[in-house]
CSV table of C-alpha atoms in Angstrom, one decimal:
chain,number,residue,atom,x,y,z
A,1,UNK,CA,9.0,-114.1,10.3
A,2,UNK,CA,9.2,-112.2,7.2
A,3,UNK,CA,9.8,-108.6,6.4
A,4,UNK,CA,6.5,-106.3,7.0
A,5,UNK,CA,5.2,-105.8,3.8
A,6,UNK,CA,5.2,-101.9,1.9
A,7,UNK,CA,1.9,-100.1,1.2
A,8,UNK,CA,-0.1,-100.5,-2.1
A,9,UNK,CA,0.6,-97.6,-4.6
A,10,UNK,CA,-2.9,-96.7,-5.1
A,11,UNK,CA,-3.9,-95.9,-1.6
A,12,UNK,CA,-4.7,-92.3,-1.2
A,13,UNK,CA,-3.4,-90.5,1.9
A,14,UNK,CA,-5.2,-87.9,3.4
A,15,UNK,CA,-2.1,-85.5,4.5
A,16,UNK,CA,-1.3,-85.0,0.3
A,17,UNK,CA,-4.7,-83.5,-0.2
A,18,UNK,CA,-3.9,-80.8,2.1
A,19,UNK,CA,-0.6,-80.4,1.1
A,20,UNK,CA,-2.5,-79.8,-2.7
A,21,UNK,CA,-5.1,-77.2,-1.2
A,22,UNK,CA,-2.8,-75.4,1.0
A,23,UNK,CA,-0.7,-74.6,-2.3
A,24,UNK,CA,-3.3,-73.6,-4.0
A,25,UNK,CA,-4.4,-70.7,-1.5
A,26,UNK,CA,-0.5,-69.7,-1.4
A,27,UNK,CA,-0.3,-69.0,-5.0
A,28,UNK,CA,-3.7,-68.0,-6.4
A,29,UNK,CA,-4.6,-64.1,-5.6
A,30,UNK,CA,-8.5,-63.2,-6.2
A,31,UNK,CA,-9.1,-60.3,-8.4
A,32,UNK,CA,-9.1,-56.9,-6.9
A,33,UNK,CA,-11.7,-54.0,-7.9
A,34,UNK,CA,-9.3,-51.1,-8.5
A,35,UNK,CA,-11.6,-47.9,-7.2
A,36,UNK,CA,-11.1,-45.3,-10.6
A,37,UNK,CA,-10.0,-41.4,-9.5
A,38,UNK,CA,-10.8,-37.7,-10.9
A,39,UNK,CA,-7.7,-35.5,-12.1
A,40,UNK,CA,-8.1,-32.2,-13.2
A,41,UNK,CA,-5.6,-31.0,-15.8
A,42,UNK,CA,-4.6,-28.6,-14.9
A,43,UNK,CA,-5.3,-28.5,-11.7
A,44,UNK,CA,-6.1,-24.7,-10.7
A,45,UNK,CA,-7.0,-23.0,-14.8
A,46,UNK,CA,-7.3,-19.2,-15.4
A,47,UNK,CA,-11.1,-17.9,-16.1
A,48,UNK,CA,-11.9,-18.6,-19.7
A,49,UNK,CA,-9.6,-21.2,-20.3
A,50,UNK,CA,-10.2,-25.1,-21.0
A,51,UNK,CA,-10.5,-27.6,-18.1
A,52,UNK,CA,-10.5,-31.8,-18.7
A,53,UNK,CA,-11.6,-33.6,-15.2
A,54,UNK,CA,-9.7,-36.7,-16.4
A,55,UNK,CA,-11.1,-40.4,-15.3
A,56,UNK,CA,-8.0,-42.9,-14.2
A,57,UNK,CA,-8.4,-46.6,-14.3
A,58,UNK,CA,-11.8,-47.2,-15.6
A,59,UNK,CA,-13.1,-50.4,-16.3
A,60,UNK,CA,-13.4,-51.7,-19.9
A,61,UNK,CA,-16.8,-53.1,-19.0
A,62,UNK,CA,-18.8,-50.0,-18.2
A,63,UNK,CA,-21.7,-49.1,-20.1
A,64,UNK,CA,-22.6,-45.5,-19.1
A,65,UNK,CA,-21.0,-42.8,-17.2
A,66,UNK,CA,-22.9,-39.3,-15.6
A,67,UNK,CA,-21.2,-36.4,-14.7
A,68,UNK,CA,-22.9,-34.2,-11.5
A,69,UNK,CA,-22.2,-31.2,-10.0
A,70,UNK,CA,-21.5,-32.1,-6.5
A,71,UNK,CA,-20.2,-33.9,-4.3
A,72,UNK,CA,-22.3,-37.1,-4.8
A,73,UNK,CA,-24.6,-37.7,-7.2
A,74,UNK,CA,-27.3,-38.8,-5.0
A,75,UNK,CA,-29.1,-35.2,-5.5
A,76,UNK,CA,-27.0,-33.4,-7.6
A,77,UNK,CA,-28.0,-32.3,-10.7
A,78,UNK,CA,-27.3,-33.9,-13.8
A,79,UNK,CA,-24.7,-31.9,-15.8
A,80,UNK,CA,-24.5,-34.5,-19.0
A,81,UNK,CA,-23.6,-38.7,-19.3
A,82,UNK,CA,-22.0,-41.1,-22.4
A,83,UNK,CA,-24.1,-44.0,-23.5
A,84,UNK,CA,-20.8,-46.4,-24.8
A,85,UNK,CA,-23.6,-48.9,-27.2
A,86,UNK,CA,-24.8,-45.7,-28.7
A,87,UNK,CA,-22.0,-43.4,-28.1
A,88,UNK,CA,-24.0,-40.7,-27.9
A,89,UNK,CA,-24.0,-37.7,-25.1
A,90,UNK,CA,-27.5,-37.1,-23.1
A,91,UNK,CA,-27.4,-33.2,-21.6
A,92,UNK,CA,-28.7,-33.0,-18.3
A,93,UNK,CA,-30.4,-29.9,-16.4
A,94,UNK,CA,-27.2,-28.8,-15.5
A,95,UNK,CA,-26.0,-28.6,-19.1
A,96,UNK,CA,-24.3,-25.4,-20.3
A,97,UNK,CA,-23.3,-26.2,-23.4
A,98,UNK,CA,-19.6,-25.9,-22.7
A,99,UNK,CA,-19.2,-29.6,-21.3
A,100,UNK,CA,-18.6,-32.6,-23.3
A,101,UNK,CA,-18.2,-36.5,-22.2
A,102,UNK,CA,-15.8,-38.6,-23.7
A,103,UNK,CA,-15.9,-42.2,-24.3
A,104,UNK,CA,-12.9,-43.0,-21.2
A,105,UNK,CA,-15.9,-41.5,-19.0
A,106,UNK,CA,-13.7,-37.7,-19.0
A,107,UNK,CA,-15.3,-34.7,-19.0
A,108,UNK,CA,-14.0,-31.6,-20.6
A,109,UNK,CA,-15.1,-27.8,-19.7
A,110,UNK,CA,-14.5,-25.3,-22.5
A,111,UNK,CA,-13.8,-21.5,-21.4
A,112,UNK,CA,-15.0,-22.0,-17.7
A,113,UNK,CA,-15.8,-19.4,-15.4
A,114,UNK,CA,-15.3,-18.3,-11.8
A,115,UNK,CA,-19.0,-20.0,-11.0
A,116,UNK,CA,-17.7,-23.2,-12.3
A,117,UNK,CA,-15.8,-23.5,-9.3
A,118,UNK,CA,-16.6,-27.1,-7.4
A,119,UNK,CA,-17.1,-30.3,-6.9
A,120,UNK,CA,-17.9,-32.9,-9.7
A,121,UNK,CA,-18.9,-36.1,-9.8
A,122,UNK,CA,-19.0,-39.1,-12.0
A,123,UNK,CA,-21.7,-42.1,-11.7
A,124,UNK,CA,-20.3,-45.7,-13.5
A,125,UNK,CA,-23.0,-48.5,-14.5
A,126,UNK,CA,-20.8,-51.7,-15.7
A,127,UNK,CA,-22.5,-54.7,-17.7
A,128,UNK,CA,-23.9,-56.2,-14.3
A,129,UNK,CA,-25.9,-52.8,-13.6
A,130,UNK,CA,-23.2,-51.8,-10.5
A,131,UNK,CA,-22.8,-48.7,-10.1
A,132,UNK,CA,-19.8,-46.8,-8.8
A,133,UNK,CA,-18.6,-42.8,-8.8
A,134,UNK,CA,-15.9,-40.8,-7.2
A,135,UNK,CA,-15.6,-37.0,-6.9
A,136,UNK,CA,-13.1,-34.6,-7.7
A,137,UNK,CA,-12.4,-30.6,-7.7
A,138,UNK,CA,-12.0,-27.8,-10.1
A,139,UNK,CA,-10.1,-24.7,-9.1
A,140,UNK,CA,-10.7,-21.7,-11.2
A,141,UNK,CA,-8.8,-18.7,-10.2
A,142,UNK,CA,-9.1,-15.0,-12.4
A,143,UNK,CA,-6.8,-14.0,-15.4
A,144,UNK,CA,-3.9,-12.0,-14.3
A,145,UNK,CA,-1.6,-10.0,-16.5
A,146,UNK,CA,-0.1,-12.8,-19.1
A,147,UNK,CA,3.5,-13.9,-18.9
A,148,UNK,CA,3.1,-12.2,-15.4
A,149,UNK,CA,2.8,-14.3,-12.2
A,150,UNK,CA,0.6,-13.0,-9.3
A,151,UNK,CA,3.5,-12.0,-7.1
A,152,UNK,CA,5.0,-9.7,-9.3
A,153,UNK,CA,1.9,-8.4,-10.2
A,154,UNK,CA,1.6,-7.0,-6.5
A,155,UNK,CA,5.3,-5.8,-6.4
A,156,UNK,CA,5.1,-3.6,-9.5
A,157,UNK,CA,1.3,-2.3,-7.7
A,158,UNK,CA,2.9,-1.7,-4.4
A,159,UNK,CA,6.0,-0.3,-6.0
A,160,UNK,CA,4.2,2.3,-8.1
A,161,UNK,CA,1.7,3.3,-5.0
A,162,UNK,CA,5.3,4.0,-2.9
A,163,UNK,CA,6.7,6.0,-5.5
A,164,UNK,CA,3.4,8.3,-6.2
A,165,UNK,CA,3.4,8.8,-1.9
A,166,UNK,CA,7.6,9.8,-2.4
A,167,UNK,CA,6.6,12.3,-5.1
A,168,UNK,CA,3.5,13.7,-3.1
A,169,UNK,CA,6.0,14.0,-0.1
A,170,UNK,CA,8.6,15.8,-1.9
A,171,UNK,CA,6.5,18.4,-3.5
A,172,UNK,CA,4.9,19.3,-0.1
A,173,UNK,CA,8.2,20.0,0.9
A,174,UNK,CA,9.4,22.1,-1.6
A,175,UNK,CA,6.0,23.8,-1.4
A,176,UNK,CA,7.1,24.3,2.9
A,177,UNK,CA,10.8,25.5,2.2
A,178,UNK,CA,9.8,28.0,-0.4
A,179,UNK,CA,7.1,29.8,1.8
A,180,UNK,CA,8.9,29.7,5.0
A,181,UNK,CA,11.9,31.3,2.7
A,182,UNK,CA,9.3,34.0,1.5
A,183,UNK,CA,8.2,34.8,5.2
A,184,UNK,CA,11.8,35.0,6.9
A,185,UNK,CA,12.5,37.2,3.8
A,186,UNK,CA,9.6,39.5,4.6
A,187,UNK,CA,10.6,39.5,8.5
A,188,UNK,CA,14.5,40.8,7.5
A,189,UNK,CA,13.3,43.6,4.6
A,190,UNK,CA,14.5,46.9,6.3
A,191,UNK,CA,11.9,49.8,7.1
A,192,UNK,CA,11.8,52.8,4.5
A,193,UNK,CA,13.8,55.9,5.3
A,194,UNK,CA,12.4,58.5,7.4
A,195,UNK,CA,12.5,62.6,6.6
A,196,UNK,CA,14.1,64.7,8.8
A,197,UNK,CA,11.6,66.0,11.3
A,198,UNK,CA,9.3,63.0,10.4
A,199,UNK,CA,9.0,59.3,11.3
A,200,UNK,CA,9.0,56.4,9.4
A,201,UNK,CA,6.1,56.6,7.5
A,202,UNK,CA,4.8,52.8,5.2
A,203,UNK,CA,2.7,55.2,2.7
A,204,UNK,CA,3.9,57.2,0.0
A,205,UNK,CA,4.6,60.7,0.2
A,206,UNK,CA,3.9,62.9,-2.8
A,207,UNK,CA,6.3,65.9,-2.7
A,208,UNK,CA,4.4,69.0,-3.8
A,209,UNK,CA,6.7,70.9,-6.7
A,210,UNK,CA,8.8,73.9,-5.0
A,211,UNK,CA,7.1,77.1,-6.6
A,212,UNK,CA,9.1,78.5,-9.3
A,213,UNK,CA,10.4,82.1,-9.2
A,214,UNK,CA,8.2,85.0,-9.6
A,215,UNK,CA,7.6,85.8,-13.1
A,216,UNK,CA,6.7,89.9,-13.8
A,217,UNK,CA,3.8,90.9,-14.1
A,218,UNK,CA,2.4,92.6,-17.1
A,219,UNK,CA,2.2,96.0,-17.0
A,220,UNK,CA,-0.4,97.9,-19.4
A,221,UNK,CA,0.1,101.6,-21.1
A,222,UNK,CA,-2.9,103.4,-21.3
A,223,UNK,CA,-3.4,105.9,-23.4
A,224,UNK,CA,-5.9,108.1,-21.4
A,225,UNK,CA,-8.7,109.5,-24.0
A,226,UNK,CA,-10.8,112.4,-23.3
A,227,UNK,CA,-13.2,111.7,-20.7
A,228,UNK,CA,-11.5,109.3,-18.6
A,229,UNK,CA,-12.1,109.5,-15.1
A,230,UNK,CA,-10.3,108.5,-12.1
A,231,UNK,CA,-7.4,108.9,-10.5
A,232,UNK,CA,-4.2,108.3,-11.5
A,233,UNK,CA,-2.2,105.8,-9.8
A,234,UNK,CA,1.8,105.0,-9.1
A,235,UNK,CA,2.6,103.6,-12.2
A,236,UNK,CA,0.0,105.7,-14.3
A,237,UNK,CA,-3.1,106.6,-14.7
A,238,UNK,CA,-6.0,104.2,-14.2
A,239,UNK,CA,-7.4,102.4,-16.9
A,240,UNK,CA,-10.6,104.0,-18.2
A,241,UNK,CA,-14.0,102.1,-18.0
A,242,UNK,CA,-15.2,102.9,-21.5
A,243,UNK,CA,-13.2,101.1,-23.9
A,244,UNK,CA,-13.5,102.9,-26.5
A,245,UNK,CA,-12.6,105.7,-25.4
A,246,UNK,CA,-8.7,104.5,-24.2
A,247,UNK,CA,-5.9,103.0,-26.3
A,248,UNK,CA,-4.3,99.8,-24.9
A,249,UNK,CA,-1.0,99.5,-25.8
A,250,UNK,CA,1.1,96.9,-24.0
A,251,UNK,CA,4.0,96.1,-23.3
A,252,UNK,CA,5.9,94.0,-20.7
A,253,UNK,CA,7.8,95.4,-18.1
A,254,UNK,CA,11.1,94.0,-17.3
């Protein structure tokens, strides 16, 4: 009895064809859709300064891209979008004139303000008409001092309001000493001196002037004319009512 004999060559066995297609779902990896992002540079800005909402990992194959204000673009109001065939931008009712799409799909805000605060939103169309968006934030915050951060902006506020409440302390003080010095002064002033015979008196006293000695008194000569009546007194005879009829002489009498 001869040896059994080996299998033809060409006969195809069914275990190799699975070997085939199970190494074939090993090694082959289906493409992924990578889902593109919204980055604000920078992320918070000053008021009036430049803002670009940056678009990361768009597609080469998209045709059109609109920007909205909100947080989907399902009723949000259409700020401005980039044809790519025409490369051309299309304003929207939102448009302020300070936004501008580029052709990566980025949109850039020029001297923003405090109302342009938000959520934005950008819509993708691709070649096959899919459409696609994601959302991202803008933080606006107002202009301090320059070269100055917020903190210290507060320090140096709250340092000068402590120093003006030290000076306004210390002046009030001064202002207590030196009056309650004036007072206790008044309280130890001694009374004025009193008189003999006469109390301590707070008005002044005028002292009348002592009367100076007696000074003579005149006395007259007559000369007695003829015709003088009267009589004659002590120290001569009485002065005679008709003048001219009497001599005055005087002199003074020591």
């Amino acid at each position: 009895m001869g040896p059994p004999s080996a299998a033809p060559h060409g006969r195809h066995r069914p275990w190799q064809g699975l070997l085939i297609t199970a190494s074939l779902l090993t090694f082959w990896d289906p493409p992924t859709t990578v889902q593109f992002t919204i980055e604000a540079l920078p992320s918070s800005a000053a008021e009036g300064k430049d803002v670009l909402l940056l678009a990361c990992n768009i597609s080469e194959t998209i045709q059109a891209y609109y920007w909205h204000k909100g947080k989907t673009a399902e009723g949000s109001p259409l700020i401005a979008g980039y044809i790519t065939d025409i490369q051309a931008n299309i304003p929207g009712a939102a448009y302020s004139g300070r936004e501008t799409v580029y052709p990566n799909g980025s949109l850039l805000f020029q001297n923003i303000t405090l109302e342009d605060a938000g959520s934005y939103t950008l819509r993708t169309i691709n070649a096959s008409y899919d459409s696609d968006q994601a959302t991202g934030q803008l933080h606006v915050h107002q202009n301090n001092v320059p070269g100055l951060p917020v903190g210290a902006v507060a320090g140096i506020v709250t340092g000068v309001l402590v120093g003006v409440a030290l000076v306004a302390a210390l002046v009030c003080f001064l202002l207590l000493s030196r009056t309650g010095s004036i007072q206790r002064d008044l309280r130890e002033q001694p009374p004025p001196a009193s008189t003999p015979g006469h109390g301590p008196s707070h008005r002044s006293t005028f002292s009348a002037p002592l009367p100076s000695p007696r000074t003579a008194t005149p006395i007259y000569e007559v000369s007695v004319g003829h015709g003088c009546c009267g009589p004659a007194g002590s120290r001569g005879p009485r002065i005679c009512p008709h003048q001219h009829l009497a001599e005055l002489r005087f002199r003074k009498m020591q």
